[in-house]
Coordinates of C-alpha atoms and ligand atoms in Angstrom, one line a residue:
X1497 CA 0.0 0.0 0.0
X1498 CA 1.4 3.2 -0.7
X1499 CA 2.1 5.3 2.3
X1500 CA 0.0 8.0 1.4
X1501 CA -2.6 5.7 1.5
X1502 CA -1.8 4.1 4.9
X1503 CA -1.7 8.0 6.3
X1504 CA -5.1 9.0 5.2
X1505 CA -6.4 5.2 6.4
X1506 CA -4.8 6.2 9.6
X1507 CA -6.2 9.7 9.8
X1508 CA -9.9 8.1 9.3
X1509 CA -9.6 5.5 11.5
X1510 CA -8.1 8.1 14.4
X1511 CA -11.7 9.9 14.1
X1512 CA -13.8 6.5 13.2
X1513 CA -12.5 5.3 17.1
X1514 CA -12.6 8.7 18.8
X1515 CA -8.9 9.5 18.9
X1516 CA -8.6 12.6 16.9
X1517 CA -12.0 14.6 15.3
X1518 CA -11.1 17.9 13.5
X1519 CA -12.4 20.9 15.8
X1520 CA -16.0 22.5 15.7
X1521 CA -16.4 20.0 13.6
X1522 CA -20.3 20.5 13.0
X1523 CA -19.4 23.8 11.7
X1524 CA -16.8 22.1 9.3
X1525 CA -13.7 22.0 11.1
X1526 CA -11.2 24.9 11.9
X1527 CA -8.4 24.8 9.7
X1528 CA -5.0 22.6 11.8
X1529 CA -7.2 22.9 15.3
X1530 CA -7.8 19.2 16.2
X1531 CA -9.9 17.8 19.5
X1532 CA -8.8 14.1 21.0
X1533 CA -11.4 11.7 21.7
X1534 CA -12.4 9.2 24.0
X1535 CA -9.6 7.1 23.2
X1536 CA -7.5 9.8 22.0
X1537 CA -7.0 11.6 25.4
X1538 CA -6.1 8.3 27.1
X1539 CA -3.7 8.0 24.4
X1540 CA -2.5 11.8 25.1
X1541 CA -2.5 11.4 28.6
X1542 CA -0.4 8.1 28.7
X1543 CA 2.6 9.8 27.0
X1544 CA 2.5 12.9 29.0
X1545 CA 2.6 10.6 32.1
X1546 CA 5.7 8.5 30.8
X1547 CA 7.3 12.1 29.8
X1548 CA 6.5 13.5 33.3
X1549 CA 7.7 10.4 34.7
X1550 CA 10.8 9.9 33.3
X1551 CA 11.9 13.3 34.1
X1552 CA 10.4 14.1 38.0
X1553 CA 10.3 10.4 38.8
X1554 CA 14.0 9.2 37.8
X1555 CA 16.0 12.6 38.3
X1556 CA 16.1 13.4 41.6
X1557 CA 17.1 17.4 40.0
X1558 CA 14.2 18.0 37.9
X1559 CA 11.1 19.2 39.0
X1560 CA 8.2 20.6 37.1
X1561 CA 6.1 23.6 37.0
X1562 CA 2.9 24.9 35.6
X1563 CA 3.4 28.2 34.7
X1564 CA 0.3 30.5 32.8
X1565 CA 0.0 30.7 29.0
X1566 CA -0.6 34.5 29.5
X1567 CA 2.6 36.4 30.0
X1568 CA 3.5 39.6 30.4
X1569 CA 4.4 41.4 26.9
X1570 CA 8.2 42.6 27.6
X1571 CA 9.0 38.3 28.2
X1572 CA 8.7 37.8 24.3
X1573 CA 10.4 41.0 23.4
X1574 CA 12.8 39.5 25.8
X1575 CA 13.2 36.1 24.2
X1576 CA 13.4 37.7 20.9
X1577 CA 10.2 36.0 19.9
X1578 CA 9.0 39.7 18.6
X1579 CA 11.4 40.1 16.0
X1580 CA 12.9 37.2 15.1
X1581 CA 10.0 34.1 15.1
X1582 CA 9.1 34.6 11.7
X1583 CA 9.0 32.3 8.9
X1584 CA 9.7 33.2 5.4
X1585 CA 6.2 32.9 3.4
X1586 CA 6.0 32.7 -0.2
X1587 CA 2.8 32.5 -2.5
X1588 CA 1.5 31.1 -5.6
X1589 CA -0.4 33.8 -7.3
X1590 CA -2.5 31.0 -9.6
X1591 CA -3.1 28.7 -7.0
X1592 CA -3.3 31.7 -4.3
X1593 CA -1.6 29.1 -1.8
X1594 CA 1.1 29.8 0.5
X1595 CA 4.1 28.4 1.5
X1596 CA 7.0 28.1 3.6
X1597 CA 9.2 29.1 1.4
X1598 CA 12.1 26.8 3.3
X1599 CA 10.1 24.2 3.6
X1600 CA 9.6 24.5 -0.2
X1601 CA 13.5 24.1 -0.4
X1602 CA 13.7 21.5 1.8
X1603 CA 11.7 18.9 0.1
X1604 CA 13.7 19.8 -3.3
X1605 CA 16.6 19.0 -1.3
X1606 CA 14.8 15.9 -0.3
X1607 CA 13.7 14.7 -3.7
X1608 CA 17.2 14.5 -4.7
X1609 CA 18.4 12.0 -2.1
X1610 CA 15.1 10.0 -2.8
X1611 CA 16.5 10.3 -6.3
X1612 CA 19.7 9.2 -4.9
X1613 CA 18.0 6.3 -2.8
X1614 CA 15.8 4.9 -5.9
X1615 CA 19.6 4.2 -8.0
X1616 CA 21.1 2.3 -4.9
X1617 CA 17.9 -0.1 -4.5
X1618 CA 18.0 -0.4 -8.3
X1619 CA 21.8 -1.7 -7.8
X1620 CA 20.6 -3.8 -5.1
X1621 CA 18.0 -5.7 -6.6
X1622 CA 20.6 -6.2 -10.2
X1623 CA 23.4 -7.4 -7.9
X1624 CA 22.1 -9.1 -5.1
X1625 CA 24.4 -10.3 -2.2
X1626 CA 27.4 -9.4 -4.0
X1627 CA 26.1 -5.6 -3.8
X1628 CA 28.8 -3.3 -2.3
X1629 CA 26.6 -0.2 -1.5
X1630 CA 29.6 1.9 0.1
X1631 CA 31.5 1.7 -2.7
X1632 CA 28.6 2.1 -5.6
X1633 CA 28.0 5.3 -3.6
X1634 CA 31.4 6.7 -4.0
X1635 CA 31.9 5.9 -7.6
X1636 CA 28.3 6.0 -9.8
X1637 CA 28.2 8.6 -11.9
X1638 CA 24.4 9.0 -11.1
X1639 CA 24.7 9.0 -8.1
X1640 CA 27.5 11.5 -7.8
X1641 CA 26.0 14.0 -10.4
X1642 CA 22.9 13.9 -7.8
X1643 CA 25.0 14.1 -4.7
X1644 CA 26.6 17.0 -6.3
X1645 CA 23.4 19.2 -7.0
X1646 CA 22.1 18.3 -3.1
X1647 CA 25.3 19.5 -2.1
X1648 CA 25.2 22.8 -4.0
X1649 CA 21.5 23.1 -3.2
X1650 CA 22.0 22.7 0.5
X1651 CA 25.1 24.9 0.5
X1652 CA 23.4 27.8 -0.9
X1653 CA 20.6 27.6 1.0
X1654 CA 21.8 27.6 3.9
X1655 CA 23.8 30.7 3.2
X1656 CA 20.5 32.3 2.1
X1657 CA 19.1 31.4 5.3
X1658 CA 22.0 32.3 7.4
X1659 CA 22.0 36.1 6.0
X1660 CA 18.7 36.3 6.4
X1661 CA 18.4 36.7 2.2
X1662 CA 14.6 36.5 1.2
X1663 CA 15.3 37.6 -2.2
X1664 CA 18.0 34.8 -2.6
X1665 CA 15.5 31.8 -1.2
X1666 CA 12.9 33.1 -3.9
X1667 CA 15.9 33.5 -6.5
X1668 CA 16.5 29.6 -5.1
X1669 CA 12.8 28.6 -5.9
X1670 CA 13.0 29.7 -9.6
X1671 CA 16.6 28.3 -10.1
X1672 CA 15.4 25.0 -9.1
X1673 CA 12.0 25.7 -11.3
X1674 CA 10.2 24.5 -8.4
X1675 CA 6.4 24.9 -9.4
X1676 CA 3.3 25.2 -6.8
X1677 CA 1.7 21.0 -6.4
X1678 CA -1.5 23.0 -6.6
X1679 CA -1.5 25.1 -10.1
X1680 CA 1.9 23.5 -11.7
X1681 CA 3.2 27.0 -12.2
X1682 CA 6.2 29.1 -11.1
X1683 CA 4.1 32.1 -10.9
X1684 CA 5.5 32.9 -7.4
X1685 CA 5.6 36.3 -5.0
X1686 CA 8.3 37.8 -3.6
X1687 CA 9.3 36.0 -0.1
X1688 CA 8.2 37.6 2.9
X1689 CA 8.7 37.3 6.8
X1690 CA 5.4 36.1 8.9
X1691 CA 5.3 36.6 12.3
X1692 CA 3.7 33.5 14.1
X1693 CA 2.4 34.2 17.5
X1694 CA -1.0 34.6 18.2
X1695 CA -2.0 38.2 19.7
X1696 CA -5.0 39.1 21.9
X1697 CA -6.1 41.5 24.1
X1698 CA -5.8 41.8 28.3
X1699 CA -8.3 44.3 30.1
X1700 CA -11.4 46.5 29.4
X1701 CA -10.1 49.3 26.7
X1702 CA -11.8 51.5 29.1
X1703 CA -9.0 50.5 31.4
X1704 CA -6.3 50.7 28.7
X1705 CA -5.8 46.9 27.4
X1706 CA -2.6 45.7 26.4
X1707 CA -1.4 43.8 23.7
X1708 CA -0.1 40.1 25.0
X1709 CA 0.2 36.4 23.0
X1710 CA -0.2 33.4 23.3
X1711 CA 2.6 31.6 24.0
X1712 CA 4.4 29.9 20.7
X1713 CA 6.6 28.1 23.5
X1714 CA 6.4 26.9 26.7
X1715 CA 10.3 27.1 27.7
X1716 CA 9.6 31.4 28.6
X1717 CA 7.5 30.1 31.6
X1718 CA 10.4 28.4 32.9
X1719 CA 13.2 30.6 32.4
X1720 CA 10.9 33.4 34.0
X1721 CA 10.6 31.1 36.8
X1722 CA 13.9 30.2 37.2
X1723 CA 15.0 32.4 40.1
X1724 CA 11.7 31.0 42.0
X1725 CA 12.1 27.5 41.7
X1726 CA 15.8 27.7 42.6
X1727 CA 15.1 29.4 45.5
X1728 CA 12.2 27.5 46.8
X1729 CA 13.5 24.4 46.0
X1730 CA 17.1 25.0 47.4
X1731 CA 18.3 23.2 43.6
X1732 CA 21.6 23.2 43.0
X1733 CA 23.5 23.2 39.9
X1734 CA 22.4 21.2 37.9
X1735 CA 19.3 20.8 37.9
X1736 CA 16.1 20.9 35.7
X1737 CA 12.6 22.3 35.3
X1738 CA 9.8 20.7 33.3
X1739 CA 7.0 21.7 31.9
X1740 CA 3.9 20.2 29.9
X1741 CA 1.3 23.2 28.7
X1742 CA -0.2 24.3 25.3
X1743 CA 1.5 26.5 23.1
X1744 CA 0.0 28.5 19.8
X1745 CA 2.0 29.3 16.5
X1746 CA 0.1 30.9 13.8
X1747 CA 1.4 28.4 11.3
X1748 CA 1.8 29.4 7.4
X1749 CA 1.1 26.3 6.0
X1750 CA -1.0 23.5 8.5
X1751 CA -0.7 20.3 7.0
X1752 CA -0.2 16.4 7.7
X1753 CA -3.0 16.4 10.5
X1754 CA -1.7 16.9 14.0
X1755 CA 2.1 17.0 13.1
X1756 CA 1.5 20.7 12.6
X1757 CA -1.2 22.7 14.3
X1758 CA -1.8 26.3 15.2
X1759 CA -2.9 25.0 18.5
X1760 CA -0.5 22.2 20.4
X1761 CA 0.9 21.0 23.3
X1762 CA 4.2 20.6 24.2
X1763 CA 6.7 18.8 27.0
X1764 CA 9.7 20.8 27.6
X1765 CA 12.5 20.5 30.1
X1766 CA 15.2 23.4 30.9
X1767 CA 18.4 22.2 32.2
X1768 CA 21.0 24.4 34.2
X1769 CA 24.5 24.1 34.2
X1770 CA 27.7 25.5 34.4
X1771 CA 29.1 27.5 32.2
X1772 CA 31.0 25.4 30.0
X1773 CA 29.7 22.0 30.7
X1774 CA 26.9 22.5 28.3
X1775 CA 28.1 20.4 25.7
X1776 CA 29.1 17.4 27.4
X1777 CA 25.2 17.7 29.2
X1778 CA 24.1 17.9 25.2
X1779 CA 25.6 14.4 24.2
X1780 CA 24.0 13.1 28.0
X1781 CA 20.1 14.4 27.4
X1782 CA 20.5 13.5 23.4
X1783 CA 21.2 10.3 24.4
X1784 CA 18.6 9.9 27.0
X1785 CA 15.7 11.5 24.8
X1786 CA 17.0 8.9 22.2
X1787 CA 16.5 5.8 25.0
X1788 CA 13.1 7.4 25.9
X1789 CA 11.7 7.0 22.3
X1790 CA 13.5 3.5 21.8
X1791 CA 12.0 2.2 24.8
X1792 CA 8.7 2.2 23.2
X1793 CA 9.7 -0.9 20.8
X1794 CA 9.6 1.1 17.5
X1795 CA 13.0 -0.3 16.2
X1796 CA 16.0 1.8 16.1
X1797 CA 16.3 2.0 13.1
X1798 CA 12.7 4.4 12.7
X1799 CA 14.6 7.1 14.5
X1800 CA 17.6 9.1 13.5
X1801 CA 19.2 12.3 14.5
X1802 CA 19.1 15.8 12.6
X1803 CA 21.9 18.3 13.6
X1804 CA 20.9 21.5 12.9
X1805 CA 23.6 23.7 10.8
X1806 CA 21.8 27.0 10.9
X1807 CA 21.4 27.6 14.8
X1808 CA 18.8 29.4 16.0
X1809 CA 19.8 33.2 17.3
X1810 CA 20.2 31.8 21.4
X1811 CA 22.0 28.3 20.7
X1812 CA 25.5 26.9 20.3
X1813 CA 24.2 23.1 19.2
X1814 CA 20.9 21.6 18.4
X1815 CA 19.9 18.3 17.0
X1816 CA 16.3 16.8 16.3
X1817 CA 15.2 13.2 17.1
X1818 CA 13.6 12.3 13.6
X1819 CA 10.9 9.5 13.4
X1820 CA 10.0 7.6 10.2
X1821 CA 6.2 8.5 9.4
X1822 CA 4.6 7.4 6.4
X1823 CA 5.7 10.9 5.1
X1824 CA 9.1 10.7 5.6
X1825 CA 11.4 10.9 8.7
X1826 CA 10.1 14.1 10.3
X1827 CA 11.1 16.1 13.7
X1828 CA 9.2 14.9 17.0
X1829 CA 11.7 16.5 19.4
X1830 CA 14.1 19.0 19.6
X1831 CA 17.2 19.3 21.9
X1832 CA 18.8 22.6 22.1
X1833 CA 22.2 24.2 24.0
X1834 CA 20.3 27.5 24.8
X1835 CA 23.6 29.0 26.6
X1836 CA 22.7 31.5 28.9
X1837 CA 20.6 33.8 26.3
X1838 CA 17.6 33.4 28.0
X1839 CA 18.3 34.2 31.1
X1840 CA 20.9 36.8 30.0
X1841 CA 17.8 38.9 28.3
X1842 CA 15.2 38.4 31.4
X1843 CA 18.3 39.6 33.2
X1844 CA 18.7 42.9 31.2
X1845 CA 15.0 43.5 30.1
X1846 CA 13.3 42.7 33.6
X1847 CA 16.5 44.3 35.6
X1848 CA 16.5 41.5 38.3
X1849 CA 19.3 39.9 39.2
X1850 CA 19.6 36.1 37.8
X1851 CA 22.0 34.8 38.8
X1852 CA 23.5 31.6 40.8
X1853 CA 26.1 31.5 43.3
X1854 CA 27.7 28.0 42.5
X1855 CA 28.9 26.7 46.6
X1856 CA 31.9 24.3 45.1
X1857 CA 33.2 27.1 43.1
X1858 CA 32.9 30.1 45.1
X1859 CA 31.4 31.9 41.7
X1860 CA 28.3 34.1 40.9
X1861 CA 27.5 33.2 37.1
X1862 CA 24.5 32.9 34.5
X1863 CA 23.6 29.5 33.9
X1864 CA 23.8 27.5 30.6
X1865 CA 21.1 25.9 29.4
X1866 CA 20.0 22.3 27.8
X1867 CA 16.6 22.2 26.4
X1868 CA 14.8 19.0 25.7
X1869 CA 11.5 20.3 23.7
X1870 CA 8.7 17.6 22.3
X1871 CA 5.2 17.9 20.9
X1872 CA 2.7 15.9 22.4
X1873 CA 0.8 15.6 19.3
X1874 CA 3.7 14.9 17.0
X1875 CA 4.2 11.9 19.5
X1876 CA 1.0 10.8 19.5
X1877 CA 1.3 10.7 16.0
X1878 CA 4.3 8.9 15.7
X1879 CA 2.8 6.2 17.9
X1880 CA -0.1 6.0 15.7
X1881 CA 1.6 6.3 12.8
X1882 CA 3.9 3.0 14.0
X1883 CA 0.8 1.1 15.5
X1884 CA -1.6 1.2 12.7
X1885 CA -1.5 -2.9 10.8
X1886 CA -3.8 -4.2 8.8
X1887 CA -2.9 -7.9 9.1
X1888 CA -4.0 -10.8 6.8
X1889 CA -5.5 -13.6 8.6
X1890 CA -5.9 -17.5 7.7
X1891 CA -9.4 -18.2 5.9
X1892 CA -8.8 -14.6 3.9
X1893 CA -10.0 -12.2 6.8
X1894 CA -8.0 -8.6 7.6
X1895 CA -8.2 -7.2 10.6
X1896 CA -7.1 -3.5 11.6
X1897 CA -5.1 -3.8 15.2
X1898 CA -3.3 -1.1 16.8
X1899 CA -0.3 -2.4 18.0
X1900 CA 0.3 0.5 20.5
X1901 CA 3.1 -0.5 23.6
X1902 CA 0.8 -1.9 26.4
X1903 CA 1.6 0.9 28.7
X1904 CA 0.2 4.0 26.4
X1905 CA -3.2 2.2 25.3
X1906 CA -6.3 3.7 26.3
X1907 CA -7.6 0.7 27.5
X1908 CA -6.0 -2.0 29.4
X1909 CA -8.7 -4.5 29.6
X1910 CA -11.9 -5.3 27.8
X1911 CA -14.6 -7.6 30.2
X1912 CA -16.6 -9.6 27.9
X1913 CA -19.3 -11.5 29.1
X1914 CA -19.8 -14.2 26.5
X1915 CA -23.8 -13.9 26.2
X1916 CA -26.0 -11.4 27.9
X1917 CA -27.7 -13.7 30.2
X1918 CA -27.3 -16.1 32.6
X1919 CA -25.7 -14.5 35.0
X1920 CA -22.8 -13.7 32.8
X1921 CA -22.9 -9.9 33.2
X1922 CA -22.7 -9.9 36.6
X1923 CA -20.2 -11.6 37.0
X1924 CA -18.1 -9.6 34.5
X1925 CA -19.2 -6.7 36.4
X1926 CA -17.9 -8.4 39.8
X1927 CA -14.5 -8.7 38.7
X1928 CA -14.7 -5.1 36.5
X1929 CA -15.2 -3.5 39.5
X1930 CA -12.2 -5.4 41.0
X1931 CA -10.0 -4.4 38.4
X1932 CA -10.7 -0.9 37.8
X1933 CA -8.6 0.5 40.8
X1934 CA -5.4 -0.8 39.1
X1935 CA -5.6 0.2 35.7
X1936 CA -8.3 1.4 32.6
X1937 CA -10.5 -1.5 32.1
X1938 CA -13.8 -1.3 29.5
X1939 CA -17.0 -3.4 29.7
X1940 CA -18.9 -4.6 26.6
X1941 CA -21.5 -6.9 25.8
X1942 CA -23.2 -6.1 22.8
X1943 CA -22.6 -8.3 19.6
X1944 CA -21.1 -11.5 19.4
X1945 CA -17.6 -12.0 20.5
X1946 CA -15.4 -11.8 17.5
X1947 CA -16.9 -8.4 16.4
X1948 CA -16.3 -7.2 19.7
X1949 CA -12.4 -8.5 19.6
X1950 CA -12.2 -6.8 16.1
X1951 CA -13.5 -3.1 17.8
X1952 CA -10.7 -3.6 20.8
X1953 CA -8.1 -4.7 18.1
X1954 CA -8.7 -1.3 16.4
X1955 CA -7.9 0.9 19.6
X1956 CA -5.0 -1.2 20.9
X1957 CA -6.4 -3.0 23.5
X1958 CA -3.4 -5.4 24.9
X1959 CA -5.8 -7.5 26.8
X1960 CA -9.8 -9.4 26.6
X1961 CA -11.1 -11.5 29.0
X1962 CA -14.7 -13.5 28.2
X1963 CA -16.7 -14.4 31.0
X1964 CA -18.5 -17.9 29.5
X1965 CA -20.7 -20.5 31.7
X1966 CA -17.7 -22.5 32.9
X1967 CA -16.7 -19.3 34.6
X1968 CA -19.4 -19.6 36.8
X1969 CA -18.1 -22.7 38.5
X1970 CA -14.6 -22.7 37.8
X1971 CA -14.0 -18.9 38.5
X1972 CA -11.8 -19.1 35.5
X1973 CA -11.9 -16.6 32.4
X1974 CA -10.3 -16.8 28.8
X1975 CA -7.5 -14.5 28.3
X1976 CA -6.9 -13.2 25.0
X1977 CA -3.9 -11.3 23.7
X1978 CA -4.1 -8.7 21.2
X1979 CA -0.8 -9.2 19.3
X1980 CA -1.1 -12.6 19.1
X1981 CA -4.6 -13.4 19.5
X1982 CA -3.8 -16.1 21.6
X1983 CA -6.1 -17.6 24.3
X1984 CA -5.6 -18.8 27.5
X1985 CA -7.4 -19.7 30.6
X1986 CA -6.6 -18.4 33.6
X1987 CA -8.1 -17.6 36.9
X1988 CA -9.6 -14.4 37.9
X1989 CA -7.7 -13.9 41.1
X1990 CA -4.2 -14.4 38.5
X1991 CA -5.7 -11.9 36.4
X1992 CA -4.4 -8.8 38.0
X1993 CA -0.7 -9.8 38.6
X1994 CA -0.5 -10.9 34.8
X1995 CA -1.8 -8.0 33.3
X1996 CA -1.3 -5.1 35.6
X1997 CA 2.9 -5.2 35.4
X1998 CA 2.5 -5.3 31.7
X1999 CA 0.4 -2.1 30.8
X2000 CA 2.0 -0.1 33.8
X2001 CA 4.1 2.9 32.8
X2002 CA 6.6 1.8 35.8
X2003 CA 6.8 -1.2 32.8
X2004 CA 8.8 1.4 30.7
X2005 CA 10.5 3.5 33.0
X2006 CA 12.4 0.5 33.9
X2007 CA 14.1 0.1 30.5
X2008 CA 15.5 3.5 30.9
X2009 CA 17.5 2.5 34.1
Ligands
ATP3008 P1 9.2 22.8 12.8 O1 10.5 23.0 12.2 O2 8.6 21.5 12.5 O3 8.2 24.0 12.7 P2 10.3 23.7 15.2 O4 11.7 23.3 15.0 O5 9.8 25.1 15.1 O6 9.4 22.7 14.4 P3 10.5 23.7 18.1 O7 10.3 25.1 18.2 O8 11.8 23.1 18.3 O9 9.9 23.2 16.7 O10 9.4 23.0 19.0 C1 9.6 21.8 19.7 C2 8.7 20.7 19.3 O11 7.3 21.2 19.4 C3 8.8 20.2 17.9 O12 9.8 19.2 17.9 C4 7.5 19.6 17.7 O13 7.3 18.3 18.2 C5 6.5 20.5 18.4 N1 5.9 21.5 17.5 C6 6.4 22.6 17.1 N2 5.5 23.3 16.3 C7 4.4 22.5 16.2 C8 3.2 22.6 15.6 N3 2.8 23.6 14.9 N4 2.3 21.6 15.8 C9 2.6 20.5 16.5 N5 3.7 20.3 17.1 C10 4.7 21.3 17.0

């Protein structure tokens, strides 16, 4: 199936199960504003709990906050965020759509290591074993002539975007004759700079309202709380702040579903250090975001890192984690070395002190800063994205099953009592209402029992049990598994110890000791 396909199969069946529906939907949807579901905020809430988790639970120097989304005006004049969060916005005067013009650039670059890609799996598939890929690489004169144009590509582009050169990105756009997927043409505006925060007003005007926004980033909350938390929390150096909260970007072009909304949430964590230890605390949290995502089961090789070349204006090193979605390995997280800019500006534009007097040093200094920054949307939708199968059974059936890791599925347990009479349902109810103190368990009776396997298969449910006559006397239920639709029998007073270690989140957190 082509992946395009497999991305709008998965964006239906997110609404068709109550995970994702487009918002105000009855009024036809508001364009990249998306509301989760039933299932969906389980979902959400699962992998805000393993984030919290891993960062409160296992560092004894992190602690979290929840700091307003209103802030006061001078913070984002501070942060730079008034002059300098803009994206360069390009149109297409047939089509009248916009566009990033960078992002425009950066799936040209793309299409030439696809390009690239499609000549080594040709050479694969005419060699076979014998196929030497490093060296077909190095020497094809394909592939180098392709290579070659990336290269070029990339290298100007990045100059372009380093200078701050909107003419030259355009100039860029018509070199590569890079034509709107809407109309086909080249008929393209000059580039332009697009602020994207959100603004609203604070107070009656009577009173003299002021101009604030919504926060495009949670991180300002933090580093505006810094001197509090240090102080009431006696931290020492180094330590951490986390933070899960909404945030609001006025996005050029909203596309792929959740993976970019005007409206998201993100989970960010600040991390202070010394001066000069920043980069070594870099490699450290790169490497622990990475074990966070791999502990999920995805397979390593879904995941790869993106350093950045162009640095934003307030970092000395920044790398994405990159998932494989059906659209192409995209950013889910980002992990910046802030240095002290942050606090540097609230320093000079709020004219309080910020500073911390390190004990083992005897010095007063700004602290550096590592930023660990991921959406919870982008996550969800890489989990979806990974967990979506449609599997070919024996006798010719499919069935759609959400393979999502035990520990983030919205439901734990479905309850089943095999007919709806007999004293069935009560007794699936008896040992429901046992259950549902240790984790997230759903009752169902109606239909027969393979359509109602089929409807927990489709929202990931790790675990069924049926309730049938023999359960009556022997206390005894069938377990099934999800994954590999296995059955078992088992007792009911077994049934908590066997499933409730399995869908914990404490299950995760332990494979990132
Ligand atoms: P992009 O380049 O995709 O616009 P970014 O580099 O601007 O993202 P950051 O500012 O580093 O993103 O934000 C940190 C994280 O917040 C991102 O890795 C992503 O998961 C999430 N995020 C950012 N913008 C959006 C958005 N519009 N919708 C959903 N998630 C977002």
């Amino acid at each position: 199936m082509a992946q395009e396909d497999t991305f709008k199969k998965i964006v239906s069946h997110c609404k068709e199960y109550g995970f994702v529906f487009p918002s105000s939907d009855i009024y036809d949807g508001l364009a990249a504003v998306y509301d989760y579901g039933q299932n969906g905020v389980e979902l959400k809430n699962n992998i805000k709990q393993y984030w919290w988790q891993s960062m409160v639970l296992l560092h004894e120097n992190i602690v979290g906050i929840d700091s307003a989304i209103f802030m006061h005006p001078t913070i984002w004049k501070a942060s730079g965020h008034v002059d300098a969060f803009n994206d360069p916005l390009i149109d297409n005067r047939d089509s009248k759509k916009r566009y990033r013009a960078d992002v425009l650039i950066e799936d040209q670059i793309a299409k030439y290591d696809e390009k690239i890609d499609k000549e080594v799996a040709k050479a694969h598939k005419r060699f076979g074993d014998s196929f030497d890929e490093a060296l077909f690489r190095q020497t094809n004169p394909r592939v180098l002539e392709h290579v070659a144009k990336r290269d070029a590509l990339h290298a100007r582009f990045e100059k372009a975007l380093n200078d701050n050169d909107l003419q030259e990105l355009k100039q860029i756009i018509l070199d590569e004759e890079i034509v709107c997927p809407i109309s086909g043409t080249r008929n393209w505006t000059d580039v332009r700079q697009f602020n994207l925060m959100f603004k609203t007003e604070m107070g009656s005007t009577a009173d003299g309202a002021s101009t604030i926004f919504l926060r495009p980033e949670t991180a300002q909350g933090i580093f505006v709380n810094y001197l509090n938390v240090q102080k009431t929390g006696r931290m020492k150096i180094p330590f951490g702040i986390a933070q899960i909260g909404k945030a609001f970007r006025n996005e050029i072009v909203a596309r792929q579903f959740i993976f970019r909304m005007r409206e998201f949430e993100q989970m960010e964590m600040q991390f202070f250090v010394r001066p000069g230890t920043e980069l070594d605390w870099f490699a450290k949290w790169k490497e622990t975001r990475m074990a966070w995502h791999q502990a999920l089961g995805f397979g390593a090789e879904n995941y790869r890192f993106h350093d950045h070349e162009k640095l934003a204006h307030y970092a000395n090193a920044a790398s994405d984690i990159e998932f494989r979605m059906p659209f192409g390995f995209k950013e889910v997280e980002g992990i910046h070395s802030r240095t002290n800019f942050d606090l540097s500006q609230h320093e000079k534009f709020s004219g309080r002190k910020i500073k911390y007097f390190d004990p083992e040093t005897n010095e007063s200094y700004t602290p550096y800063v590592i930023e660990t920054s991921i959406g919870v949307d982008r996550m969800f939708l890489s989990v979806m994205c990974h967990a979506y199968q449609e599997e070919q059974l024996e006798g010719g059936e499919t069935r759609v099953v959400l393979r999502l890791p035990a520990a983030l599925a919205p439901v734990k347990l479905a309850v089943l009592p095999l007919v709806r009479k007999d004293g069935l349902p009560e007794k699936a109810r008896e040992i429901m209402d046992d259950l549902k103190f240790h984790f997230n368990c759903k009752y169902e009776e109606k239909d027969a029992i393979g359509k109602r396997y089929r409807r927990q298969d489709a929202i990931g449910t790790p675990y069924c049990i049926t309730i049938d006559h023999d359960t009556l006397t022997d206390n005894c239920v069938t377990l099934r598994d999800r994954d590999t639709m296995q059955q078992q029998r088992v007792k009911i007073s077994d049934l908590r110890s066997l499933i409730e270690d399995k869908v914990s989140i404490t299950s995760l957190l332990k494979k990132l000791q």
